[in-house]
Amino acid sequence: MDFTALRSDFSGEILTPQSAGYEAARKIWNGMIDRRPAAIARCTGPEDVAAAVRFAADRDIYPAIRGGGHNVAGLAMVEDGLVIDLSPMKSIAVDAAKLTATAQTGLTWGEFDPATQAHGLATTGGLVSTTGIAGLTLGGGIGWLMGRCGLVCDNTLAYEIVIASGERIRASADEHPDLFWALKGGGGNFGVVTSITYRLHPLISMIAGLILHPLDRAREVLSFYRDFVQSGLPDELIVYAAAMSTPDGMPVIAMLPAWSGSDLAAGERAIAPLRNFGAPIADLVTVMPYVALQQMIDGGVPHGLRSYWKSGFVRELPDAAIDTFVDFAQQRTSRHSIAILEHMHGAATRVAPEATAFSMRSEGLDLVLIGLWSDPAEDARHTAWTRSFFAAMNPWSMGAVYVNALDDDEASRVPQAYGRNYTRLSGIKGRYDSENRFRRNHNIAPVKQAMA
Ligand SMILES: Cc1cc2nc3c(=O)[nH]c(=O)nc-3n(C[C@H](O)[C@H](O)[C@H](O)COP(=O)(O)OP(=O)(O)OC[C@H]3O[C@@H](n4cnc5c(N)ncnc54)[C@H](O)[C@@H]3O)c2cc1C
């Protein structure tokens, strides 16, 4: 492919396999992804993005979009094609008076959060600091603050986006409201988003941390966890559970509470039952800055390990489901692998399913099975563990999935991520991208219509 025409219109670097920096730029979080794009266009601003999209449209090629490079399916990279790489675009403007932040889409949460925390403000982000704000926000965004503040997409006020024609438009409640709705969970289907304006909330300290029990106590711990989260938690308290290993390799079952309310004494009281349960081998719960919480589990999910995921929402966790979860957790084939239960409640569940593209709005548990390992020779073994664990949990499935947790072999599950919203999304996709230019994603099939 000849990129001369793009170079004349583009301020950033265009990396080809001969360029210094190409190897580093094609590496993403999942070490299993080994794609060699023909070019990686490292955008410096929306003008570069528009040039790259026009170039792709003129040559009828289907670019991949790279934000933070964390998507497990490797959507950010494409073999022998064009990658529109947003990662150099990292400006952020916080308006503390208006409680908003407008952020370019090359930022990670580890870069976004300190900028808002400098003003004692935050918005819902993910569980770790290394994910990109873009892909995570566009899929909906599940995180520590969702009980109090809603999902990430519930806090978006506007998107600047380059659509398939190369035109730059703004989507908000007043401008292209259909697109605004679709961007609240519809992923990278509608164009290349160059900046997002978020609503911010006052937040300084959290009470959070891990409470670790030996994995052989997992049945009792998970029964307690289930009853605790179903007892009607305050919005400010989120509690996850995870079967994982300590850094020195000991298998544990962890409860991870996070209190985001301003009344820390109330938080201590709310978390106390978790801390008082059983005989934990470690109780690491403490008052910490939100930025520290965001980095707390980064070390457990390092860049470059090989990874395969299965995920889906479960409504409840009867004893038989706990038994199944524990059996598979005990048979983990890699000490790096993690099985997580993410309790969703509060503000995130008070939004109507049809109010945003992200449709899973009932209280429930997101089961996220993360196979993680380092040796390519072991791919089949760890992938099989992840798949068989997920299949065994199927009896308790709600039939819904978070789009950002889908892996590369799960195109058929995309409609499950949107439920009844899928038809409307297909129509909007048809209006803004009838040729399906943006198809290197968890794709929503366009239904062709005239653009509004
Ligand atoms: C270790 C780890 C922890 C995670 N934790 C959470 C969590 O707590 N909560 C949560 O909700 N999710 C979480 N995720 C999932 C995460 O939301 C997805 O992996 C998401 O795709 C990451 O965004 P990214 O920008 O880093 O992805 P990338 O791989 O860069 O992009 C993935 C896709 O997103 C779309 N996209 C990205 N940027 C743009 C853009 N600017 N315009 C249009 N489309 C774009 C494109 O389709 C692209 O192919 C986690 C993932 C990992 C690996």
Short mmCIF file of N, CA and C and ligand atoms in Angstrom, two decimals, residues 29 64-72 75-76 86 105 125-128 130-136 138 140-143 187-189 191-194 301 309 342 402 404-405 440-442, ligand 1:
data_model
loop_
_atom_site.label_atom_id
_atom_site.label_comp_id
_atom_site.label_asym_id
_atom_site.label_seq_id
_atom_site.Cartn_x
_atom_site.Cartn_y
_atom_site.Cartn_z
N TRP A 29 -1.89 -4.86 24.59
CA TRP A 29 -1.91 -5.52 25.91
C TRP A 29 -1.85 -7.04 25.80
N ALA A 64 -8.22 -0.12 11.41
CA ALA A 64 -8.41 -0.42 12.83
C ALA A 64 -8.18 0.88 13.59
N ILE A 65 -8.79 0.97 14.78
CA ILE A 65 -8.64 2.17 15.62
C ILE A 65 -7.96 1.74 16.91
N ARG A 66 -6.87 2.44 17.25
CA ARG A 66 -6.18 2.11 18.50
C ARG A 66 -6.32 3.26 19.49
N GLY A 67 -6.88 2.93 20.66
CA GLY A 67 -6.90 3.89 21.76
C GLY A 67 -5.79 3.50 22.72
N GLY A 68 -6.17 2.83 23.82
CA GLY A 68 -5.18 2.39 24.80
C GLY A 68 -4.62 1.01 24.51
N GLY A 69 -5.11 0.34 23.46
CA GLY A 69 -4.55 -0.96 23.05
C GLY A 69 -4.85 -2.10 24.00
N HIS A 70 -5.90 -1.99 24.81
CA HIS A 70 -6.16 -3.03 25.81
C HIS A 70 -7.20 -4.05 25.40
N ASN A 71 -7.86 -3.85 24.28
CA ASN A 71 -8.93 -4.80 23.96
C ASN A 71 -8.37 -6.20 23.79
N VAL A 72 -8.95 -7.15 24.53
CA VAL A 72 -8.39 -8.51 24.53
C VAL A 72 -8.47 -9.16 23.16
N LEU A 75 -8.56 -5.79 18.77
CA LEU A 75 -9.24 -4.99 17.74
C LEU A 75 -8.41 -3.81 17.27
N ALA A 76 -7.46 -3.39 18.09
CA ALA A 76 -6.68 -2.19 17.75
C ALA A 76 -5.68 -2.43 16.62
N LEU A 86 -4.60 6.63 18.05
CA LEU A 86 -4.91 7.87 18.77
C LEU A 86 -3.95 8.11 19.93
N THR A 105 -8.66 11.22 23.09
CA THR A 105 -8.90 9.79 23.25
C THR A 105 -7.65 8.92 23.22
N GLY A 125 -14.23 5.41 36.00
CA GLY A 125 -13.27 4.85 35.05
C GLY A 125 -13.27 3.34 35.24
N GLY A 126 -12.25 2.65 34.76
CA GLY A 126 -12.22 1.20 34.91
C GLY A 126 -11.57 0.79 36.22
N LEU A 127 -11.18 -0.47 36.31
CA LEU A 127 -10.59 -1.00 37.54
C LEU A 127 -9.09 -0.85 37.58
N VAL A 128 -8.47 -0.62 36.44
CA VAL A 128 -7.02 -0.47 36.40
C VAL A 128 -6.69 0.83 35.67
N THR A 130 -4.30 1.30 33.36
CA THR A 130 -3.59 1.18 32.09
C THR A 130 -4.50 1.13 30.87
N THR A 131 -5.80 0.89 31.07
CA THR A 131 -6.70 0.83 29.91
C THR A 131 -6.89 2.22 29.31
N GLY A 132 -7.21 2.24 28.02
CA GLY A 132 -7.49 3.51 27.36
C GLY A 132 -8.86 4.03 27.77
N ILE A 133 -8.99 5.36 27.87
CA ILE A 133 -10.31 5.91 28.19
C ILE A 133 -11.27 5.66 27.02
N ALA A 134 -10.73 5.62 25.79
CA ALA A 134 -11.60 5.63 24.61
C ALA A 134 -12.38 4.33 24.46
N GLY A 135 -11.65 3.23 24.30
CA GLY A 135 -12.34 1.96 24.09
C GLY A 135 -13.23 1.62 25.27
N LEU A 136 -12.74 1.89 26.47
CA LEU A 136 -13.51 1.55 27.67
C LEU A 136 -14.80 2.38 27.72
N LEU A 138 -16.35 3.91 25.23
CA LEU A 138 -17.25 3.64 24.10
C LEU A 138 -18.01 2.32 24.26
N GLY A 140 -19.10 1.32 27.17
CA GLY A 140 -20.04 1.53 28.28
C GLY A 140 -19.31 1.89 29.56
N GLY A 141 -18.35 1.04 29.94
CA GLY A 141 -17.47 1.40 31.06
C GLY A 141 -17.99 1.01 32.42
N ILE A 142 -17.38 -0.04 32.96
CA ILE A 142 -17.74 -0.57 34.28
C ILE A 142 -16.59 -0.25 35.22
N GLY A 143 -16.88 0.29 36.41
CA GLY A 143 -15.75 0.61 37.29
C GLY A 143 -16.14 0.86 38.73
N GLY A 187 -19.47 1.10 21.10
CA GLY A 187 -18.10 0.78 20.72
C GLY A 187 -17.59 1.65 19.58
N GLY A 188 -16.64 1.09 18.82
CA GLY A 188 -15.96 1.85 17.77
C GLY A 188 -16.67 1.78 16.43
N ASN A 189 -17.97 1.55 16.44
CA ASN A 189 -18.70 1.30 15.19
C ASN A 189 -19.03 2.54 14.38
N GLY A 191 -17.38 5.69 14.06
CA GLY A 191 -16.38 6.63 13.60
C GLY A 191 -15.23 6.65 14.57
N VAL A 192 -14.31 7.60 14.36
CA VAL A 192 -13.16 7.71 15.25
C VAL A 192 -13.42 8.89 16.19
N VAL A 193 -13.57 8.60 17.46
CA VAL A 193 -13.86 9.63 18.45
C VAL A 193 -12.53 10.29 18.83
N THR A 194 -12.49 11.62 18.73
CA THR A 194 -11.23 12.31 19.00
C THR A 194 -11.20 12.95 20.38
N VAL A 301 -2.34 -7.63 36.04
CA VAL A 301 -2.73 -7.74 34.62
C VAL A 301 -1.71 -7.01 33.74
N TRP A 309 -10.41 -14.46 27.02
CA TRP A 309 -11.47 -14.12 27.97
C TRP A 309 -12.79 -14.79 27.59
N GLU A 342 -18.14 -9.13 39.30
CA GLU A 342 -18.25 -7.68 39.48
C GLU A 342 -19.71 -7.35 39.74
N TYR A 402 -21.06 -7.90 28.38
CA TYR A 402 -20.46 -6.56 28.21
C TYR A 402 -19.59 -6.62 26.96
N ASN A 404 -17.16 -5.04 25.78
CA ASN A 404 -15.72 -4.89 25.90
C ASN A 404 -15.02 -6.12 26.47
N ALA A 405 -15.81 -7.12 26.89
CA ALA A 405 -15.20 -8.35 27.39
C ALA A 405 -15.27 -9.47 26.37
N ARG A 440 -13.58 -3.17 12.02
CA ARG A 440 -12.60 -3.86 12.87
C ARG A 440 -12.96 -3.58 14.32
N ASN A 441 -14.06 -4.17 14.74
CA ASN A 441 -14.59 -3.93 16.08
C ASN A 441 -15.58 -5.05 16.36
N HIS A 442 -16.26 -4.99 17.48
CA HIS A 442 -17.36 -5.92 17.70
C HIS A 442 -18.52 -5.33 16.90
C1 LIG B 1 -6.41 -5.41 32.12
C2 LIG B 1 -7.76 -4.95 31.66
C3 LIG B 1 -8.65 -4.40 32.57
C4 LIG B 1 -9.90 -3.97 32.15
N1 LIG B 1 -10.76 -3.43 33.07
C5 LIG B 1 -11.93 -2.93 32.66
C6 LIG B 1 -12.80 -2.28 33.56
O1 LIG B 1 -12.53 -2.19 34.74
N2 LIG B 1 -13.96 -1.78 33.10
C7 LIG B 1 -14.31 -1.86 31.80
O2 LIG B 1 -15.37 -1.36 31.44
N3 LIG B 1 -13.52 -2.49 30.92
C8 LIG B 1 -12.34 -3.01 31.31
N4 LIG B 1 -11.52 -3.63 30.42
C9 LIG B 1 -11.99 -3.81 29.05
C10 LIG B 1 -11.75 -2.54 28.27
O3 LIG B 1 -12.87 -1.70 28.40
C11 LIG B 1 -11.56 -2.85 26.79
O4 LIG B 1 -10.43 -3.65 26.65
C12 LIG B 1 -11.40 -1.58 25.96
O5 LIG B 1 -11.51 -1.92 24.60
C13 LIG B 1 -10.08 -0.91 26.22
O6 LIG B 1 -10.02 0.32 25.58
P1 LIG B 1 -8.67 0.73 24.82
O7 LIG B 1 -8.86 2.11 24.30
O8 LIG B 1 -7.50 0.46 25.69
O9 LIG B 1 -8.73 -0.34 23.66
P2 LIG B 1 -8.12 -0.48 22.19
O10 LIG B 1 -7.65 -1.89 22.10
O11 LIG B 1 -7.16 0.59 21.85
O12 LIG B 1 -9.40 -0.28 21.29
C14 LIG B 1 -10.38 -1.26 21.24
C15 LIG B 1 -11.46 -0.85 20.30
O13 LIG B 1 -12.19 0.25 20.85
C16 LIG B 1 -12.59 1.11 19.80
N5 LIG B 1 -11.92 2.40 19.98
C17 LIG B 1 -10.84 2.69 20.73
N6 LIG B 1 -10.57 3.99 20.65
C18 LIG B 1 -11.49 4.53 19.82
C19 LIG B 1 -11.74 5.84 19.35
N7 LIG B 1 -11.00 6.87 19.72
N8 LIG B 1 -12.78 6.02 18.50
C20 LIG B 1 -13.57 5.00 18.12
N9 LIG B 1 -13.37 3.74 18.55
C21 LIG B 1 -12.35 3.52 19.39
C22 LIG B 1 -12.18 0.48 18.51
O14 LIG B 1 -13.19 -0.37 18.03
C23 LIG B 1 -10.99 -0.35 18.95
O15 LIG B 1 -10.72 -1.39 18.07
C24 LIG B 1 -10.26 -4.08 30.80
C25 LIG B 1 -9.37 -4.62 29.89
C26 LIG B 1 -8.13 -5.06 30.31
C27 LIG B 1 -7.19 -5.68 29.33
#
